[in-house]
Every structure is written in structure tokens, then in C-alpha cells.
mmCIF file of C-alpha atoms in Angstrom:
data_model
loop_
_atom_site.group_PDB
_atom_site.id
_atom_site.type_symbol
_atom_site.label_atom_id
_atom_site.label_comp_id
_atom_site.label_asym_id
_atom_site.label_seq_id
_atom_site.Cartn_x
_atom_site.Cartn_y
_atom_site.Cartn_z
ATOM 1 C CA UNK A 18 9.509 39.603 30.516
ATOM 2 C CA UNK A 19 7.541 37.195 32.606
ATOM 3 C CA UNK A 20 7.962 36.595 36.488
ATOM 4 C CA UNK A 21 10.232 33.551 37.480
ATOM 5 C CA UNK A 22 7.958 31.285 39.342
ATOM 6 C CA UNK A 23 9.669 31.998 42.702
ATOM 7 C CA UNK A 24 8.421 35.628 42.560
ATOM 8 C CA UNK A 25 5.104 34.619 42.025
ATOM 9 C CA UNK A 26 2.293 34.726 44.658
ATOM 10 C CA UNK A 27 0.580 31.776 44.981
ATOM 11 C CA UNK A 28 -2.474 32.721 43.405
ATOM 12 C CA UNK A 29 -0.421 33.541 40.157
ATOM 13 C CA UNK A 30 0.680 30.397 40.209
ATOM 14 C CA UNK A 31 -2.541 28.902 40.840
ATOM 15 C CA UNK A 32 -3.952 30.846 37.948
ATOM 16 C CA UNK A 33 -0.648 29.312 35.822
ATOM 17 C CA UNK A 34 -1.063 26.067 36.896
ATOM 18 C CA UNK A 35 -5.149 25.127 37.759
ATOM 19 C CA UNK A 36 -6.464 21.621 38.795
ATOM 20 C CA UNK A 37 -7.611 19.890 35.701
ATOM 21 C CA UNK A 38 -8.112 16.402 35.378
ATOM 22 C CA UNK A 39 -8.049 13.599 32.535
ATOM 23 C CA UNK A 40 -8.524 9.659 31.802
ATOM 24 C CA UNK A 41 -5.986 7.921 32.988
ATOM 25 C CA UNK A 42 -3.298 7.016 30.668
ATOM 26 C CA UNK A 43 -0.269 4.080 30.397
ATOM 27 C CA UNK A 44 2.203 6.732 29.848
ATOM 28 C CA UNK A 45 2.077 7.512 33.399
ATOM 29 C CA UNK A 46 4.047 4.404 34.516
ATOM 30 C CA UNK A 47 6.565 4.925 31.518
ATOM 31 C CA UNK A 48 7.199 8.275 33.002
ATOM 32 C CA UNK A 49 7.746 7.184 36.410
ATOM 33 C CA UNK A 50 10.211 4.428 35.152
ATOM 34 C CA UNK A 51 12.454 6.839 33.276
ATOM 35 C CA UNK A 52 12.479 9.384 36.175
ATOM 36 C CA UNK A 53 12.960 6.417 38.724
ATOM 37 C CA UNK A 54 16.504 5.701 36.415
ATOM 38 C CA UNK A 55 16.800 9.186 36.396
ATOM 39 C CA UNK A 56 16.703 9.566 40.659
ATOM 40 C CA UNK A 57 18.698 6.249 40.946
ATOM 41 C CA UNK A 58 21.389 7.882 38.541
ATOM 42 C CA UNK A 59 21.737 10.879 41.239
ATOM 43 C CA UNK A 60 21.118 10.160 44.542
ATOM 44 C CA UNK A 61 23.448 8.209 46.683
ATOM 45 C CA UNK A 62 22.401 4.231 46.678
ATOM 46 C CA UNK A 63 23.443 4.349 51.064
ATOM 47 C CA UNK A 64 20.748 6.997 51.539
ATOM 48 C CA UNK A 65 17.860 5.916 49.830
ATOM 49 C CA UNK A 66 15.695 3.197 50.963
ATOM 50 C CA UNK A 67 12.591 2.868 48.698
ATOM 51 C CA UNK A 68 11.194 4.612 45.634
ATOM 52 C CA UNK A 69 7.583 4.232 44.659
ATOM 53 C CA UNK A 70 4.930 5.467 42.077
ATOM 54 C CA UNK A 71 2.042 7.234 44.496
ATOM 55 C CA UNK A 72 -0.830 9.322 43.899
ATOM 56 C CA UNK A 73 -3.377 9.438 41.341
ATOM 57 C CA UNK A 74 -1.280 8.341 38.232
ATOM 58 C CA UNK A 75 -0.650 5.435 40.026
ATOM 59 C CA UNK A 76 -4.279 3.815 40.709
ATOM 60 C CA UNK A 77 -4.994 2.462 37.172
ATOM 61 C CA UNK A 78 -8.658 2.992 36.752
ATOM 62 C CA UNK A 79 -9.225 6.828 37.368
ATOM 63 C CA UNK A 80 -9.542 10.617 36.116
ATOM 64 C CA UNK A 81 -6.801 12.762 37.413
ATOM 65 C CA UNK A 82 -4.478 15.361 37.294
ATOM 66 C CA UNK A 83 -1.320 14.493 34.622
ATOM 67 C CA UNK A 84 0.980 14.672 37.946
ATOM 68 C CA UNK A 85 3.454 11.901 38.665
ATOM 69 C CA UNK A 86 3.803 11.757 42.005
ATOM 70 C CA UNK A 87 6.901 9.965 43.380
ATOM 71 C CA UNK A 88 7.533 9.000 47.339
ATOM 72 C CA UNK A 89 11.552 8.428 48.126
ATOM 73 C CA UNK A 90 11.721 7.649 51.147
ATOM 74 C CA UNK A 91 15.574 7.661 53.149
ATOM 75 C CA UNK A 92 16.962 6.068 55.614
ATOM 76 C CA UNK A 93 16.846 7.834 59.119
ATOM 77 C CA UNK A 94 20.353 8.953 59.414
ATOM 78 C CA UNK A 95 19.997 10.611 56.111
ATOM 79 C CA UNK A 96 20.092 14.691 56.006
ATOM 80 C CA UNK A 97 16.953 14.876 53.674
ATOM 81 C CA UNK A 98 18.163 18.716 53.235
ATOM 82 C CA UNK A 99 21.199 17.085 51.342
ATOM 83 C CA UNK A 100 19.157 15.013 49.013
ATOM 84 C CA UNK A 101 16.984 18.449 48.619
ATOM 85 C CA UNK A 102 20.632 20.057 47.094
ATOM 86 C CA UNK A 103 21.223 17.325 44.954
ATOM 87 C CA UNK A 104 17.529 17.327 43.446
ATOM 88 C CA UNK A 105 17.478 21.341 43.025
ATOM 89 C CA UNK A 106 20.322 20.910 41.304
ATOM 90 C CA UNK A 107 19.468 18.561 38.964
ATOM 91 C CA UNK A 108 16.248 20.286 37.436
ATOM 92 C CA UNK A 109 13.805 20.298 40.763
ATOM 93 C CA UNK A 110 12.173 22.618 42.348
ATOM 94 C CA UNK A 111 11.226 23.074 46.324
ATOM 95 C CA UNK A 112 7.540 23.467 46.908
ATOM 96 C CA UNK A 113 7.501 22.860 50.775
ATOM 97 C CA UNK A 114 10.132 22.268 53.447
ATOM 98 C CA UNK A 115 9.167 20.870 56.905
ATOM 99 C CA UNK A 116 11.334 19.068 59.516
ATOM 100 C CA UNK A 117 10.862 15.426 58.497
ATOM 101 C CA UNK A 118 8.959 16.300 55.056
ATOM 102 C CA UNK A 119 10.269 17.854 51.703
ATOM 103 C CA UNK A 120 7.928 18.513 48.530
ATOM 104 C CA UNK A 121 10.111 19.484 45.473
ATOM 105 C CA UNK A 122 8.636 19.501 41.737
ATOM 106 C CA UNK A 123 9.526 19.545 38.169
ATOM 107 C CA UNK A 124 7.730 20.264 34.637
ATOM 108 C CA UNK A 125 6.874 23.678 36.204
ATOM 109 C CA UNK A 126 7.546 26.428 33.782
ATOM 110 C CA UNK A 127 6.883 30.161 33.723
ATOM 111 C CA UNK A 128 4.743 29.854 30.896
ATOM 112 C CA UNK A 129 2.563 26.533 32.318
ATOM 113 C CA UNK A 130 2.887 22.833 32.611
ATOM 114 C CA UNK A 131 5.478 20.826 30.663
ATOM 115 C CA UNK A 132 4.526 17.597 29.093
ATOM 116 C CA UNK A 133 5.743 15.286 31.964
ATOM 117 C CA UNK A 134 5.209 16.954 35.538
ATOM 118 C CA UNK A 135 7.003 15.005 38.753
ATOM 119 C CA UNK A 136 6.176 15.680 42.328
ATOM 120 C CA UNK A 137 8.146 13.983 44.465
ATOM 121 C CA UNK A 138 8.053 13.299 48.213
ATOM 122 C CA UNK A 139 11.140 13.079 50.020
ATOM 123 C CA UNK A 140 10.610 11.610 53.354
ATOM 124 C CA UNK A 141 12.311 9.160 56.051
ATOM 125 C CA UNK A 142 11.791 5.332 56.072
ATOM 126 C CA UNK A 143 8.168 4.541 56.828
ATOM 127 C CA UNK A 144 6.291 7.857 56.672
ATOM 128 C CA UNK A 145 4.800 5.995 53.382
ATOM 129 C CA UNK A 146 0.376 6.622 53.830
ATOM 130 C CA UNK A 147 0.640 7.186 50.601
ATOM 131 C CA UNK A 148 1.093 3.519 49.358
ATOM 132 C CA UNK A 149 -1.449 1.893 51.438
ATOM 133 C CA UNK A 150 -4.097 4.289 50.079
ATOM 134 C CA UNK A 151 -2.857 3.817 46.398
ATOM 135 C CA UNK A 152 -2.860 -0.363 47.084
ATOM 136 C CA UNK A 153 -5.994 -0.223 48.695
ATOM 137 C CA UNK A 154 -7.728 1.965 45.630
ATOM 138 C CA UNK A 155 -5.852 -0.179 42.794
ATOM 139 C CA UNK A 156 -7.583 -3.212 44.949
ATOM 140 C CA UNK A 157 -10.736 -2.146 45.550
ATOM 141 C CA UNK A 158 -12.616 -0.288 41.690
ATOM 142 C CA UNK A 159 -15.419 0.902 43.544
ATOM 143 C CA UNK A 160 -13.603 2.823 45.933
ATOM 144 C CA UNK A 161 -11.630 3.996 43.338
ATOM 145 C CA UNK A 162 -14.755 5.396 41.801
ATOM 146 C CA UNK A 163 -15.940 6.947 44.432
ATOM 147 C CA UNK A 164 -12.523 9.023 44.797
ATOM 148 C CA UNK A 165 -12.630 10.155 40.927
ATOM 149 C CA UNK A 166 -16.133 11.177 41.342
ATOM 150 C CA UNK A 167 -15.125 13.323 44.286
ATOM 151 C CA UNK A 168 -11.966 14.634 42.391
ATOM 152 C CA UNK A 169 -14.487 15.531 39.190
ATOM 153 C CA UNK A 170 -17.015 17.431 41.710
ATOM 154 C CA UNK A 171 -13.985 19.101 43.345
ATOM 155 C CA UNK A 172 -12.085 19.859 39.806
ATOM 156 C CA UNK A 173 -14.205 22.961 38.477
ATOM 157 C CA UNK A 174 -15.115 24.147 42.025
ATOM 158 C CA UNK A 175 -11.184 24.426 42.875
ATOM 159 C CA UNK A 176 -9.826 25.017 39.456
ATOM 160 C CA UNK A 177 -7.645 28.178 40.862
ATOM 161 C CA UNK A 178 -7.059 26.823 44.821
ATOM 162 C CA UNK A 179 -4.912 23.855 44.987
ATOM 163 C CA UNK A 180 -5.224 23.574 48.740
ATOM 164 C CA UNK A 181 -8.930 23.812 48.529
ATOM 165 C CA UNK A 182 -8.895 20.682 46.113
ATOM 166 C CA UNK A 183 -6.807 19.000 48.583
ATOM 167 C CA UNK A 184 -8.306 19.840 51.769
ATOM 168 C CA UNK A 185 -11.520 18.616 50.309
ATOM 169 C CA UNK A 186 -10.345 15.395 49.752
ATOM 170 C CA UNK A 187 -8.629 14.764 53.033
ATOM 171 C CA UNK A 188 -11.132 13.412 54.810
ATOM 172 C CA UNK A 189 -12.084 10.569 52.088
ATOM 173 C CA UNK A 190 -8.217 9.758 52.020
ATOM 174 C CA UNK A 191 -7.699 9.549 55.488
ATOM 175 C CA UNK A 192 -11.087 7.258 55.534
ATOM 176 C CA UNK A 193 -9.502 4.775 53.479
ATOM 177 C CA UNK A 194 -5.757 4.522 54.110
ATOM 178 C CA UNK A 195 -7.128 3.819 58.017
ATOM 179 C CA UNK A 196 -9.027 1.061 56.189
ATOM 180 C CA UNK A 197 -5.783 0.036 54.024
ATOM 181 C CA UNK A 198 -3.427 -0.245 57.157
ATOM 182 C CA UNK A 199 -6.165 -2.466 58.640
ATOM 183 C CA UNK A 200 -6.158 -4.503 55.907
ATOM 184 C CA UNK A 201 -2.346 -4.233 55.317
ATOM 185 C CA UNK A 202 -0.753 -4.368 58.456
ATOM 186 C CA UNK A 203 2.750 -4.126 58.467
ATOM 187 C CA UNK A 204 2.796 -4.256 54.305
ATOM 188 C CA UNK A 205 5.515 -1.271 54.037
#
């Protein structure tokens, strides 16, 4: 009998579920549609505020890993930990929990990766990075490029360390979503 995944350290689940990345694909924003009617169905219409398609999946032109990431963000008299409930219950899974910040997932199986795999960022109105840097990427190809050619340098190296891979990339991201909030002032 295998481990459930909450019993697993996190290099088992590393070695379960390694960085690997692939050519972008339409599918993506079909996926985040039906899980956006999905959320909608579940979590109370007072609470939430916005719902967007983020990360990788979400900038059009690049190699990455078959992850849909999803930002909801609440409104500030919202208990987040009550939204956190409602999503466990309904098929998610809690990957990190901080004050103001909650990572849950889904498509996360003991025996690997289901076809469509969510992560989705529940945070309060206007902790939202994440959509200036995917604007600014879908807006500018040759930025764009340069990030997939750092995410296929950093794939193999990090294969089995999923906060190596990130950590890596933090500087380049926090490069250009300083650049995007220039640029964007006051767009979100």
C-alpha cells in the first residue's frame, strides 16, 4: 500500500512529482475556464473579489510546467482560512499556510500527476504580482523568451527540488514585475 501524500517527506514527493516542462498548449485556458465555473459554483460571491489565470500556462508563447495556476484573491474582511475549508473540501489540497497567504492544490495523486493539475493562490485584494508579471511577459515575446530559456536551463538541474527551481528564478521575476508595475501603474 502506498503512502498518502500527507505522510510523505518532501523529497518523496519531489521524486513523485519532478519539474518537467512542455510547449505550451490551448488547453490550458480551457482548463482554467472550467475550474473558474467550478470555484464560482463554491465559494461565496460576497467574499471573492477577483479570479485570474497566472503563472506560466497563462503567458501564451512559452515551455512550462502543465500547472494551472489560479490567483483568487478576497476581499479584506474575508477569513481566507474559511475559503481554505470550503476548497479542502471540495477536492483541494493545502500546500502552504501563512497569515495573509494560502497555497492549496489539486491533480496531486499518490501515484503522480493527474491530467489537469490546479494551483491556486488564495490571497486578499491586491496582493496580485503575479498578474503584472504575466501581462508584462504576454506583452513583451522577448522577455518571454528569455524566462523559458531560464526555466529550460533550470528544468534538468532541479528536476527533484522544486524550491531550487523557484528560488532560481526569483530574481528574473522580481526584475520584471518591478518593470510591469512601472509600466502598469495602478492596472490591478
Amino acid at each position: 500500500m502506498s503512502k498518502k501524500l500527507s505522510e510523505m517527506s518532501l523529497e518523496e514527493l519531489w521524486q513523485l512529482f519532478p519539474i518537467f516542462l512542455v510547449e505550451h498548449q490551448n488547453c490550458w485556458a480551457e482548463f482554467y475556464e472550467e475550474e473558474l465555473t467550478f470555484l464560482q459554483s463554491i465559494m461565496p460571491n460576497n467574499l471573492v473579489e477577483k479570479i485570474n489565470h497566472i503563472g506560466s500556462t497563462a503567458i501564451k508563447t512559452i515551455w512550462t510546467k502543465p500547472i494551472v495556476d489560479i490567483l483568487v484573491e478576497v476581499s479584506q474582511d474575508c477569513n481566507i482560512r474559511d475559503l481554505k475549508e470550503i476548497l479542502i473540501n471540495h477536492g483541494y489540497l493545502c500546500m502552504s499556510e501563512e497569515e495573509k497567504r494560502i497555497s492549496l492544490n489539486k491533480g496531486y495523486t499518490d501515484k503522480g500527476f493527474q491530467e489537469k493539475v490546479y494551483h491556486l493562490h488564495l490571497r486578499y485584494l491586491g496582493d496580485n504580482d503575479e498578474l503584472y508579471f504575466r501581462d508584462y511577459l504576454n506583452e513583451n515575446p522577448n522577455v518571454a523568451k528569455e524566462y523559458e530559456k531560464l526555466k529550460l536551463e533550470l528544468w534538468k538541474k532541479f528536476e527533484h527540488n522544486r524550491d531550487g527551481y523557484t528560488n532560481s528564478k526569483t530574481e528574473f521575476i522580481r526584475l520584471y514585475t518591478s518593470k510591469a508595475k512601472e509600466k502598469y501603474k495602478n492596472r490591478y
